[in-house]
PDB file of C-alpha atoms in Angstrom:
ATOM      1  CA  UNK A   4      98.628  13.106  70.841  1.00 36.00           C
ATOM      2  CA  UNK A   5      99.362  16.645  72.095  1.00 42.00           C
ATOM      3  CA  UNK A   6      98.629  17.369  75.730  1.00 58.00           C
ATOM      4  CA  UNK A   7      99.370  21.087  75.457  1.00 79.00           C
ATOM      5  CA  UNK A   8      96.688  23.312  76.917  1.00 90.00           C
ATOM      6  CA  UNK A   9      95.455  26.634  75.648  1.00 95.00           C
ATOM      7  CA  UNK A  10      96.534  29.628  77.725  1.00 97.00           C
ATOM      8  CA  UNK A  11      93.981  31.330  79.988  1.00 98.00           C
ATOM      9  CA  UNK A  12      94.653  34.543  81.848  1.00 98.00           C
ATOM     10  CA  UNK A  13      92.545  34.838  85.011  1.00 98.00           C
ATOM     11  CA  UNK A  14      91.954  38.275  86.516  1.00 98.00           C
ATOM     12  CA  UNK A  15      91.018  37.677  90.146  1.00 98.00           C
ATOM     13  CA  UNK A  16      89.031  40.479  91.766  1.00 98.00           C
ATOM     14  CA  UNK A  17      89.990  41.760  95.205  1.00 98.00           C
ATOM     15  CA  UNK A  18      88.169  42.292  97.452  1.00 97.00           C
ATOM     16  CA  UNK A  19      85.765  39.402  96.823  1.00 98.00           C
ATOM     17  CA  UNK A  20      83.756  36.920  98.861  1.00 97.00           C
ATOM     18  CA  UNK A  21      82.878  37.150 102.537  1.00 96.00           C
ATOM     19  CA  UNK A  22      82.326  40.571 104.081  1.00 96.00           C
ATOM     20  CA  UNK A  23      82.505  41.343 107.800  1.00 96.00           C
ATOM     21  CA  UNK A  24      78.720  41.107 108.242  1.00 96.00           C
ATOM     22  CA  UNK A  25      78.547  37.649 106.654  1.00 96.00           C
ATOM     23  CA  UNK A  26      81.585  36.439 108.583  1.00 97.00           C
ATOM     24  CA  UNK A  27      79.972  37.647 111.839  1.00 97.00           C
ATOM     25  CA  UNK A  28      76.601  36.029 111.039  1.00 97.00           C
ATOM     26  CA  UNK A  29      78.200  32.634 110.348  1.00 97.00           C
ATOM     27  CA  UNK A  30      80.262  32.872 113.543  1.00 97.00           C
ATOM     28  CA  UNK A  31      77.084  33.692 115.488  1.00 98.00           C
ATOM     29  CA  UNK A  32      75.429  30.444 114.365  1.00 98.00           C
ATOM     30  CA  UNK A  33      78.582  28.428 115.092  1.00 98.00           C
ATOM     31  CA  UNK A  34      78.988  29.987 118.568  1.00 97.00           C
ATOM     32  CA  UNK A  35      75.300  29.560 119.380  1.00 97.00           C
ATOM     33  CA  UNK A  36      75.568  25.831 118.629  1.00 98.00           C
ATOM     34  CA  UNK A  37      78.706  25.617 120.807  1.00 97.00           C
ATOM     35  CA  UNK A  38      77.065  27.509 123.668  1.00 96.00           C
ATOM     36  CA  UNK A  39      73.535  26.086 123.637  1.00 96.00           C
ATOM     37  CA  UNK A  40      74.040  22.756 121.858  1.00 97.00           C
ATOM     38  CA  UNK A  41      72.129  21.524 118.820  1.00 98.00           C
ATOM     39  CA  UNK A  42      69.650  22.200 117.481  1.00 98.00           C
ATOM     40  CA  UNK A  43      69.796  25.975 117.095  1.00 98.00           C
ATOM     41  CA  UNK A  44      67.066  27.394 114.868  1.00 98.00           C
ATOM     42  CA  UNK A  45      67.818  30.075 112.284  1.00 98.00           C
ATOM     43  CA  UNK A  46      65.039  32.237 110.854  1.00 97.00           C
ATOM     44  CA  UNK A  47      65.706  32.487 107.122  1.00 94.00           C
ATOM     45  CA  UNK A  48      68.997  31.521 105.452  1.00 93.00           C
ATOM     46  CA  UNK A  49      71.677  33.087 107.645  1.00 92.00           C
ATOM     47  CA  UNK A  50      73.304  34.340 104.415  1.00 92.00           C
ATOM     48  CA  UNK A  51      72.307  33.635 100.832  1.00 91.00           C
ATOM     49  CA  UNK A  52      74.569  30.704 100.031  1.00 93.00           C
ATOM     50  CA  UNK A  53      73.565  27.025  99.994  1.00 93.00           C
ATOM     51  CA  UNK A  54      77.114  25.805 100.651  1.00 94.00           C
ATOM     52  CA  UNK A  55      77.261  27.868 103.853  1.00 95.00           C
ATOM     53  CA  UNK A  56      73.750  26.795 104.903  1.00 95.00           C
ATOM     54  CA  UNK A  57      74.451  23.082 104.342  1.00 96.00           C
ATOM     55  CA  UNK A  58      77.690  23.244 106.355  1.00 97.00           C
ATOM     56  CA  UNK A  59      75.839  24.870 109.279  1.00 98.00           C
ATOM     57  CA  UNK A  60      73.020  22.315 109.008  1.00 98.00           C
ATOM     58  CA  UNK A  61      75.631  19.579 109.448  1.00 98.00           C
ATOM     59  CA  UNK A  62      76.744  21.289 112.681  1.00 98.00           C
ATOM     60  CA  UNK A  63      73.193  21.380 114.065  1.00 98.00           C
ATOM     61  CA  UNK A  64      71.478  24.461 112.644  1.00 98.00           C
ATOM     62  CA  UNK A  65      67.826  24.138 111.584  1.00 98.00           C
ATOM     63  CA  UNK A  66      66.711  26.728 109.042  1.00 98.00           C
ATOM     64  CA  UNK A  67      63.094  27.895 109.042  1.00 97.00           C
ATOM     65  CA  UNK A  68      61.196  30.716 107.361  1.00 95.00           C
ATOM     66  CA  UNK A  69      59.136  31.983 110.293  1.00 95.00           C
ATOM     67  CA  UNK A  70      59.290  32.063 114.073  1.00 96.00           C
ATOM     68  CA  UNK A  71      56.169  29.906 114.444  1.00 96.00           C
ATOM     69  CA  UNK A  72      58.249  26.979 113.114  1.00 97.00           C
ATOM     70  CA  UNK A  73      60.583  27.248 116.140  1.00 97.00           C
ATOM     71  CA  UNK A  74      59.959  25.609 119.527  1.00 97.00           C
ATOM     72  CA  UNK A  75      59.893  27.906 122.572  1.00 96.00           C
ATOM     73  CA  UNK A  76      62.712  26.073 124.335  1.00 96.00           C
ATOM     74  CA  UNK A  77      65.476  26.292 121.700  1.00 97.00           C
ATOM     75  CA  UNK A  78      67.537  29.344 120.710  1.00 97.00           C
ATOM     76  CA  UNK A  79      66.801  31.112 117.434  1.00 98.00           C
ATOM     77  CA  UNK A  80      69.154  33.262 115.349  1.00 98.00           C
ATOM     78  CA  UNK A  81      67.854  36.056 113.098  1.00 97.00           C
ATOM     79  CA  UNK A  82      69.607  36.255 109.714  1.00 95.00           C
ATOM     80  CA  UNK A  83      72.163  38.850 108.596  1.00 95.00           C
ATOM     81  CA  UNK A  84      69.528  40.568 106.418  1.00 95.00           C
ATOM     82  CA  UNK A  85      67.550  41.889 109.394  1.00 97.00           C
ATOM     83  CA  UNK A  86      63.988  41.245 110.514  1.00 97.00           C
ATOM     84  CA  UNK A  87      60.825  43.319 111.007  1.00 97.00           C
ATOM     85  CA  UNK A  88      60.300  44.622 114.564  1.00 96.00           C
ATOM     86  CA  UNK A  89      57.433  42.179 115.091  1.00 96.00           C
ATOM     87  CA  UNK A  90      59.848  39.196 115.020  1.00 97.00           C
ATOM     88  CA  UNK A  91      61.977  39.973 118.118  1.00 97.00           C
ATOM     89  CA  UNK A  92      58.814  41.272 119.822  1.00 97.00           C
ATOM     90  CA  UNK A  93      57.161  37.879 119.290  1.00 97.00           C
ATOM     91  CA  UNK A  94      60.317  36.055 120.472  1.00 97.00           C
ATOM     92  CA  UNK A  95      60.280  38.140 123.672  1.00 97.00           C
ATOM     93  CA  UNK A  96      56.578  37.417 124.188  1.00 97.00           C
ATOM     94  CA  UNK A  97      57.335  33.698 123.935  1.00 98.00           C
ATOM     95  CA  UNK A  98      60.334  34.119 126.292  1.00 97.00           C
ATOM     96  CA  UNK A  99      62.659  32.584 123.700  1.00 97.00           C
ATOM     97  CA  UNK A 100      66.423  32.905 123.670  1.00 97.00           C
ATOM     98  CA  UNK A 101      67.209  34.782 120.466  1.00 97.00           C
ATOM     99  CA  UNK A 102      70.404  36.118 118.898  1.00 97.00           C
ATOM    100  CA  UNK A 103      70.229  38.862 116.300  1.00 97.00           C
ATOM    101  CA  UNK A 104      72.790  38.357 113.520  1.00 97.00           C
ATOM    102  CA  UNK A 105      71.612  41.408 111.548  1.00 97.00           C
ATOM    103  CA  UNK A 106      74.605  43.026 109.851  1.00 97.00           C
ATOM    104  CA  UNK A 107      75.495  46.205 111.779  1.00 96.00           C
ATOM    105  CA  UNK A 108      75.384  48.144 108.501  1.00 96.00           C
ATOM    106  CA  UNK A 109      71.794  46.997 107.957  1.00 97.00           C
ATOM    107  CA  UNK A 110      71.008  47.949 111.561  1.00 97.00           C
ATOM    108  CA  UNK A 111      72.375  51.428 110.762  1.00 97.00           C
ATOM    109  CA  UNK A 112      69.737  51.763 108.020  1.00 97.00           C
ATOM    110  CA  UNK A 113      67.033  50.656 110.496  1.00 98.00           C
ATOM    111  CA  UNK A 114      68.154  53.326 112.969  1.00 97.00           C
ATOM    112  CA  UNK A 115      68.165  55.999 110.251  1.00 97.00           C
ATOM    113  CA  UNK A 116      64.645  55.087 109.130  1.00 97.00           C
ATOM    114  CA  UNK A 117      63.385  55.198 112.718  1.00 97.00           C
ATOM    115  CA  UNK A 118      65.085  58.569 113.329  1.00 97.00           C
ATOM    116  CA  UNK A 119      63.454  60.129 110.258  1.00 97.00           C
ATOM    117  CA  UNK A 120      60.072  58.721 111.276  1.00 97.00           C
ATOM    118  CA  UNK A 121      60.474  60.134 114.812  1.00 97.00           C
ATOM    119  CA  UNK A 122      61.236  63.539 113.255  1.00 96.00           C
ATOM    120  CA  UNK A 123      57.967  63.455 111.333  1.00 96.00           C
ATOM    121  CA  UNK A 124      59.277  62.505 107.907  1.00 96.00           C
ATOM    122  CA  UNK A 125      57.927  59.839 105.596  1.00 94.00           C
ATOM    123  CA  UNK A 126      60.675  57.510 104.409  1.00 97.00           C
ATOM    124  CA  UNK A 127      61.515  56.274 100.922  1.00 97.00           C
ATOM    125  CA  UNK A 128      63.430  52.973 100.797  1.00 98.00           C
ATOM    126  CA  UNK A 129      65.376  52.327  97.601  1.00 98.00           C
ATOM    127  CA  UNK A 130      65.563  48.562  97.183  1.00 97.00           C
ATOM    128  CA  UNK A 131      64.180  45.370  95.655  1.00 96.00           C
ATOM    129  CA  UNK A 132      60.688  44.160  96.590  1.00 97.00           C
ATOM    130  CA  UNK A 133      60.623  40.845  98.417  1.00 95.00           C
ATOM    131  CA  UNK A 134      64.284  40.844  99.458  1.00 95.00           C
ATOM    132  CA  UNK A 135      64.606  39.914 103.161  1.00 95.00           C
ATOM    133  CA  UNK A 136      66.593  43.076 103.907  1.00 97.00           C
ATOM    134  CA  UNK A 137      63.833  45.221 102.397  1.00 97.00           C
ATOM    135  CA  UNK A 138      61.143  43.337 104.334  1.00 97.00           C
ATOM    136  CA  UNK A 139      63.147  43.855 107.529  1.00 97.00           C
ATOM    137  CA  UNK A 140      63.739  47.577 106.949  1.00 98.00           C
ATOM    138  CA  UNK A 141      60.125  48.292 106.000  1.00 98.00           C
ATOM    139  CA  UNK A 142      59.076  46.354 109.091  1.00 97.00           C
ATOM    140  CA  UNK A 143      60.810  48.884 111.352  1.00 97.00           C
ATOM    141  CA  UNK A 144      58.097  51.509 110.730  1.00 97.00           C
ATOM    142  CA  UNK A 145      54.299  51.611 110.835  1.00 95.00           C
ATOM    143  CA  UNK A 146      52.473  50.767 107.592  1.00 91.00           C
ATOM    144  CA  UNK A 147      52.043  53.758 105.332  1.00 90.00           C
ATOM    145  CA  UNK A 148      55.099  55.661 106.587  1.00 94.00           C
ATOM    146  CA  UNK A 149      57.706  53.974 104.371  1.00 96.00           C
ATOM    147  CA  UNK A 150      57.472  53.537 100.591  1.00 97.00           C
ATOM    148  CA  UNK A 151      59.565  51.273  98.361  1.00 98.00           C
ATOM    149  CA  UNK A 152      61.159  52.639  95.190  1.00 98.00           C
ATOM    150  CA  UNK A 153      62.882  50.185  92.851  1.00 98.00           C
ATOM    151  CA  UNK A 154      63.596  52.186  89.668  1.00 97.00           C
ATOM    152  CA  UNK A 155      64.198  55.680  88.301  1.00 97.00           C
ATOM    153  CA  UNK A 156      60.670  55.520  86.860  1.00 98.00           C
ATOM    154  CA  UNK A 157      59.304  54.827  90.368  1.00 97.00           C
ATOM    155  CA  UNK A 158      61.198  57.894  91.614  1.00 97.00           C
ATOM    156  CA  UNK A 159      59.672  60.036  88.874  1.00 97.00           C
ATOM    157  CA  UNK A 160      56.091  58.967  89.590  1.00 97.00           C
ATOM    158  CA  UNK A 161      56.161  58.588  93.393  1.00 95.00           C
ATOM    159  CA  UNK A 162      53.696  60.891  95.204  1.00 95.00           C
ATOM    160  CA  UNK A 163      54.535  61.551  98.869  1.00 94.00           C
ATOM    161  CA  UNK A 164      52.029  62.748 101.436  1.00 92.00           C
ATOM    162  CA  UNK A 165      54.186  65.810 102.195  1.00 93.00           C
ATOM    163  CA  UNK A 166      57.026  66.572  99.712  1.00 94.00           C
ATOM    164  CA  UNK A 167      58.613  68.898 102.275  1.00 94.00           C
ATOM    165  CA  UNK A 168      58.973  66.163 104.919  1.00 96.00           C
ATOM    166  CA  UNK A 169      60.705  63.309 103.152  1.00 97.00           C
ATOM    167  CA  UNK A 170      63.843  61.204 103.641  1.00 97.00           C
ATOM    168  CA  UNK A 171      65.437  58.274 101.840  1.00 97.00           C
ATOM    169  CA  UNK A 172      67.420  55.212 102.891  1.00 98.00           C
ATOM    170  CA  UNK A 173      68.673  52.343 100.736  1.00 97.00           C
ATOM    171  CA  UNK A 174      69.164  48.604 100.773  1.00 97.00           C
ATOM    172  CA  UNK A 175      72.861  47.921 101.456  1.00 96.00           C
ATOM    173  CA  UNK A 176      73.504  45.608  98.489  1.00 94.00           C
ATOM    174  CA  UNK A 177      72.374  47.655  95.477  1.00 94.00           C
ATOM    175  CA  UNK A 178      74.204  48.711  92.326  1.00 93.00           C
ATOM    176  CA  UNK A 179      76.098  51.881  93.242  1.00 94.00           C
ATOM    177  CA  UNK A 180      75.478  53.453  89.824  1.00 94.00           C
ATOM    178  CA  UNK A 181      71.789  52.496  89.544  1.00 95.00           C
ATOM    179  CA  UNK A 182      71.138  53.821  93.047  1.00 96.00           C
ATOM    180  CA  UNK A 183      72.869  57.106  92.226  1.00 96.00           C
ATOM    181  CA  UNK A 184      70.476  57.536  89.278  1.00 97.00           C
ATOM    182  CA  UNK A 185      67.432  56.894  91.486  1.00 97.00           C
ATOM    183  CA  UNK A 186      68.708  59.304  94.170  1.00 97.00           C
ATOM    184  CA  UNK A 187      69.328  61.971  91.512  1.00 97.00           C
ATOM    185  CA  UNK A 188      65.750  61.585  90.257  1.00 97.00           C
ATOM    186  CA  UNK A 189      64.385  61.947  93.807  1.00 97.00           C
ATOM    187  CA  UNK A 190      66.568  64.964  94.571  1.00 97.00           C
ATOM    188  CA  UNK A 191      65.509  66.666  91.337  1.00 97.00           C
ATOM    189  CA  UNK A 192      61.854  66.346  92.331  1.00 97.00           C
ATOM    190  CA  UNK A 193      62.328  66.866  96.082  1.00 97.00           C
ATOM    191  CA  UNK A 194      65.365  69.116  96.671  1.00 96.00           C
ATOM    192  CA  UNK A 195      64.870  69.047 100.453  1.00 95.00           C
ATOM    193  CA  UNK A 196      64.742  65.247 100.773  1.00 97.00           C
ATOM    194  CA  UNK A 197      66.922  64.161 103.712  1.00 97.00           C
ATOM    195  CA  UNK A 198      69.787  61.849 102.774  1.00 95.00           C
ATOM    196  CA  UNK A 199      71.736  59.358 104.927  1.00 92.00           C
ATOM    197  CA  UNK A 200      74.602  60.861 106.956  1.00 83.00           C
ATOM    198  CA  UNK A 201      76.809  58.268 105.286  1.00 84.00           C
ATOM    199  CA  UNK A 202      76.201  56.125 102.208  1.00 85.00           C
ATOM    200  CA  UNK A 203      73.828  53.227 102.998  1.00 90.00           C
ATOM    201  CA  UNK A 204      75.246  50.906 100.326  1.00 90.00           C
ATOM    202  CA  UNK A 205      77.793  48.993 102.357  1.00 94.00           C
ATOM    203  CA  UNK A 206      81.557  49.154 101.944  1.00 94.00           C
ATOM    204  CA  UNK A 207      81.721  45.516 100.803  1.00 95.00           C
ATOM    205  CA  UNK A 208      79.154  45.957  98.027  1.00 95.00           C
ATOM    206  CA  UNK A 209      80.913  49.127  96.862  1.00 96.00           C
ATOM    207  CA  UNK A 210      84.383  47.547  96.911  1.00 97.00           C
ATOM    208  CA  UNK A 211      83.332  44.372  95.089  1.00 97.00           C
ATOM    209  CA  UNK A 212      81.613  46.405  92.375  1.00 97.00           C
ATOM    210  CA  UNK A 213      84.677  48.658  92.032  1.00 97.00           C
ATOM    211  CA  UNK A 214      86.959  45.630  91.558  1.00 98.00           C
ATOM    212  CA  UNK A 215      84.672  44.154  88.896  1.00 98.00           C
ATOM    213  CA  UNK A 216      84.477  47.494  87.079  1.00 97.00           C
ATOM    214  CA  UNK A 217      88.275  47.627  87.024  1.00 97.00           C
ATOM    215  CA  UNK A 218      88.715  44.191  85.432  1.00 97.00           C
ATOM    216  CA  UNK A 219      85.537  43.795  83.336  1.00 97.00           C
ATOM    217  CA  UNK A 220      86.616  45.620  80.158  1.00 94.00           C
ATOM    218  CA  UNK A 221      89.706  43.390  79.935  1.00 96.00           C
ATOM    219  CA  UNK A 222      87.656  40.161  80.160  1.00 97.00           C
ATOM    220  CA  UNK A 223      86.039  37.931  77.550  1.00 96.00           C
ATOM    221  CA  UNK A 224      84.010  36.356  80.365  1.00 98.00           C
ATOM    222  CA  UNK A 225      83.404  37.229  84.022  1.00 98.00           C
ATOM    223  CA  UNK A 226      82.265  34.508  86.428  1.00 98.00           C
ATOM    224  CA  UNK A 227      80.528  35.704  89.587  1.00 98.00           C
ATOM    225  CA  UNK A 228      80.350  33.050  92.293  1.00 98.00           C
ATOM    226  CA  UNK A 229      77.204  33.458  94.377  1.00 97.00           C
ATOM    227  CA  UNK A 230      73.587  32.474  94.844  1.00 94.00           C
ATOM    228  CA  UNK A 231      70.731  33.551  92.582  1.00 94.00           C
ATOM    229  CA  UNK A 232      68.903  34.988  95.600  1.00 92.00           C
ATOM    230  CA  UNK A 233      71.985  36.983  96.649  1.00 93.00           C
ATOM    231  CA  UNK A 234      71.329  40.613  95.734  1.00 93.00           C
ATOM    232  CA  UNK A 235      74.967  41.688  95.817  1.00 94.00           C
ATOM    233  CA  UNK A 236      76.014  38.738  93.603  1.00 96.00           C
ATOM    234  CA  UNK A 237      73.332  39.469  90.983  1.00 95.00           C
ATOM    235  CA  UNK A 238      74.436  43.124  90.966  1.00 96.00           C
ATOM    236  CA  UNK A 239      78.042  42.056  90.257  1.00 97.00           C
ATOM    237  CA  UNK A 240      76.918  40.346  87.029  1.00 98.00           C
ATOM    238  CA  UNK A 241      75.078  43.507  85.961  1.00 97.00           C
ATOM    239  CA  UNK A 242      78.061  45.709  86.837  1.00 97.00           C
ATOM    240  CA  UNK A 243      80.458  43.471  84.864  1.00 98.00           C
ATOM    241  CA  UNK A 244      78.319  43.716  81.731  1.00 98.00           C
ATOM    242  CA  UNK A 245      77.803  47.462  82.082  1.00 97.00           C
ATOM    243  CA  UNK A 246      81.558  47.955  82.598  1.00 97.00           C
ATOM    244  CA  UNK A 247      82.446  46.190  79.340  1.00 97.00           C
ATOM    245  CA  UNK A 248      82.754  42.444  79.879  1.00 97.00           C
ATOM    246  CA  UNK A 249      81.792  40.484  76.743  1.00 95.00           C
ATOM    247  CA  UNK A 250      79.872  37.991  78.883  1.00 97.00           C
ATOM    248  CA  UNK A 251      79.122  37.580  82.613  1.00 98.00           C
ATOM    249  CA  UNK A 252      77.572  34.577  84.340  1.00 98.00           C
ATOM    250  CA  UNK A 253      76.416  33.857  87.886  1.00 98.00           C
ATOM    251  CA  UNK A 254      77.461  30.415  89.142  1.00 98.00           C
ATOM    252  CA  UNK A 255      77.011  28.693  92.496  1.00 97.00           C
ATOM    253  CA  UNK A 256      80.253  26.712  92.092  1.00 97.00           C
ATOM    254  CA  UNK A 257      82.610  25.237  89.490  1.00 98.00           C
ATOM    255  CA  UNK A 258      79.997  22.545  88.774  1.00 97.00           C
ATOM    256  CA  UNK A 259      77.810  25.200  87.091  1.00 98.00           C
ATOM    257  CA  UNK A 260      80.385  26.281  84.520  1.00 98.00           C
ATOM    258  CA  UNK A 261      79.548  25.572  80.897  1.00 98.00           C
ATOM    259  CA  UNK A 262      83.081  25.280  79.537  1.00 97.00           C
ATOM    260  CA  UNK A 263      81.884  26.136  76.034  1.00 97.00           C
ATOM    261  CA  UNK A 264      81.585  29.699  77.394  1.00 98.00           C
ATOM    262  CA  UNK A 265      85.387  29.794  77.171  1.00 97.00           C
ATOM    263  CA  UNK A 266      85.677  28.622  73.555  1.00 96.00           C
ATOM    264  CA  UNK A 267      87.976  31.073  71.787  1.00 95.00           C
ATOM    265  CA  UNK A 268      88.386  33.180  74.935  1.00 96.00           C
ATOM    266  CA  UNK A 269      91.684  34.081  76.570  1.00 97.00           C
ATOM    267  CA  UNK A 270      90.856  36.263  79.592  1.00 98.00           C
ATOM    268  CA  UNK A 271      88.546  35.209  82.427  1.00 98.00           C
ATOM    269  CA  UNK A 272      87.526  37.443  85.317  1.00 98.00           C
ATOM    270  CA  UNK A 273      86.544  35.824  88.606  1.00 98.00           C
ATOM    271  CA  UNK A 274      84.862  37.365  91.637  1.00 98.00           C
ATOM    272  CA  UNK A 275      82.520  36.232  94.407  1.00 98.00           C
ATOM    273  CA  UNK A 276      79.550  37.809  96.151  1.00 96.00           C
ATOM    274  CA  UNK A 277      79.774  38.784  99.813  1.00 95.00           C
ATOM    275  CA  UNK A 278      78.170  35.525 101.008  1.00 94.00           C
ATOM    276  CA  UNK A 279      80.307  33.146  98.909  1.00 96.00           C
ATOM    277  CA  UNK A 280      83.178  31.346 100.690  1.00 96.00           C
ATOM    278  CA  UNK A 281      86.702  31.489  99.262  1.00 97.00           C
ATOM    279  CA  UNK A 282      86.914  27.711  98.800  1.00 97.00           C
ATOM    280  CA  UNK A 283      84.340  28.053  95.994  1.00 97.00           C
ATOM    281  CA  UNK A 284      86.631  30.571  94.261  1.00 98.00           C
ATOM    282  CA  UNK A 285      89.569  28.211  94.579  1.00 98.00           C
ATOM    283  CA  UNK A 286      87.404  25.399  93.217  1.00 98.00           C
ATOM    284  CA  UNK A 287      86.729  27.415  90.054  1.00 98.00           C
ATOM    285  CA  UNK A 288      90.444  28.174  89.658  1.00 98.00           C
ATOM    286  CA  UNK A 289      91.348  24.486  90.079  1.00 98.00           C
ATOM    287  CA  UNK A 290      88.729  23.451  87.525  1.00 98.00           C
ATOM    288  CA  UNK A 291      90.224  25.964  85.078  1.00 98.00           C
ATOM    289  CA  UNK A 292      93.746  24.625  85.730  1.00 97.00           C
ATOM    290  CA  UNK A 293      92.568  21.145  84.753  1.00 97.00           C
ATOM    291  CA  UNK A 294      91.643  22.457  81.305  1.00 96.00           C
ATOM    292  CA  UNK A 295      93.939  25.399  80.581  1.00 97.00           C
ATOM    293  CA  UNK A 296      97.448  26.706  81.106  1.00 97.00           C
ATOM    294  CA  UNK A 297      96.390  29.261  83.713  1.00 98.00           C
ATOM    295  CA  UNK A 298      98.099  32.516  84.636  1.00 98.00           C
ATOM    296  CA  UNK A 299      96.554  34.531  87.493  1.00 98.00           C
ATOM    297  CA  UNK A 300      96.738  38.274  88.076  1.00 97.00           C
ATOM    298  CA  UNK A 301      95.047  39.913  91.065  1.00 97.00           C
ATOM    299  CA  UNK A 302      93.074  43.095  90.438  1.00 97.00           C
ATOM    300  CA  UNK A 303      92.957  44.788  93.826  1.00 97.00           C
ATOM    301  CA  UNK A 304      91.163  48.072  94.420  1.00 97.00           C
ATOM    302  CA  UNK A 305      91.463  48.274  98.218  1.00 97.00           C
ATOM    303  CA  UNK A 306      92.194  46.367 101.420  1.00 96.00           C
ATOM    304  CA  UNK A 307      89.378  45.505 103.819  1.00 96.00           C
ATOM    305  CA  UNK A 308      89.985  45.313 107.561  1.00 94.00           C
ATOM    306  CA  UNK A 309      86.440  45.694 108.930  1.00 93.00           C
ATOM    307  CA  UNK A 310      85.528  43.399 111.848  1.00 94.00           C
ATOM    308  CA  UNK A 311      82.231  43.407 113.766  1.00 96.00           C
ATOM    309  CA  UNK A 312      81.860  42.276 117.386  1.00 95.00           C
ATOM    310  CA  UNK A 313      79.704  39.291 118.278  1.00 95.00           C
ATOM    311  CA  UNK A 314      76.577  39.799 120.434  1.00 94.00           C
ATOM    312  CA  UNK A 315      77.264  39.810 124.169  1.00 92.00           C
ATOM    313  CA  UNK A 316      75.039  36.765 124.805  1.00 91.00           C
ATOM    314  CA  UNK A 317      77.597  34.613 122.932  1.00 91.00           C
ATOM    315  CA  UNK A 318      80.518  35.928 124.959  1.00 79.00           C
ATOM    316  CA  UNK A 319      78.943  34.952 128.259  1.00 66.00           C
ATOM    317  CA  UNK A 320      79.863  31.747 130.070  1.00 55.00           C
ATOM    318  CA  UNK A 321      78.151  28.681 128.640  1.00 53.00           C
ATOM    319  CA  UNK A 322      75.135  27.429 130.603  1.00 51.00           C
ATOM    320  CA  UNK A 323      75.731  24.441 132.848  1.00 44.00           C
TER     321      UNK A 323
END
């Protein structure tokens, strides 16, 4: 009986996986457990990946949805997605120790929104309803001063209180192309709308989408490793299909692969969302090697060297 395997060319996207904000958020939880001991509470999933969450739970992290599930006498970490202003205010009122793991690039959007509000503008947030980052950004301003726009159609029908005093900010993990279309629709209707000083969609989202665009048209199938509640991972699937991949699927790990997807296919693209660890990527590659004669080519669009500092509270000497 023949043991020869069919050839499979894997195009491996680079950059992929963890970004600096995710890496920092995970380190914050790990350092908080080292400094304060277990348990350390974390409001919301620190990043959108069950594998990451379960590993941190094993170290002593307890994940909750709201602050009222946390005791007063244990530290709490706020997730990388950011939180409404009321959350740290409540933690201060309760005299809790809290560590804010909000990605600095999300914090930049918060600062922009607050600056526009202070200058008398109403703010438009381009983003997805219900996403924690959107909830956090909208929670920086008083009700009625920030409006959510999700689609080009929303941009065409939106009615501001004062069209002459308007600004927009965006969620950091959106589709670059879809967002450009929404911004164009807003700018057509409101030529004086104030834009961010620098693009709000973060470097990691942009780079991962660029890598997928570069490889997608060459692929019979693109596998995106990430969670279903991870905005940037879901966008990568959409970008792959738009850029010409025959098929694109979101998987949490190699265990989710339906190998019939690869029947008759010769070129597989692989990438990972910004909250997916590299060991999951390697797990998919190993699973493919068990079934095919694999050849790997990297498709690199840029190098990433961004690093964010940890909060000062974690650099201080541990309590006695």
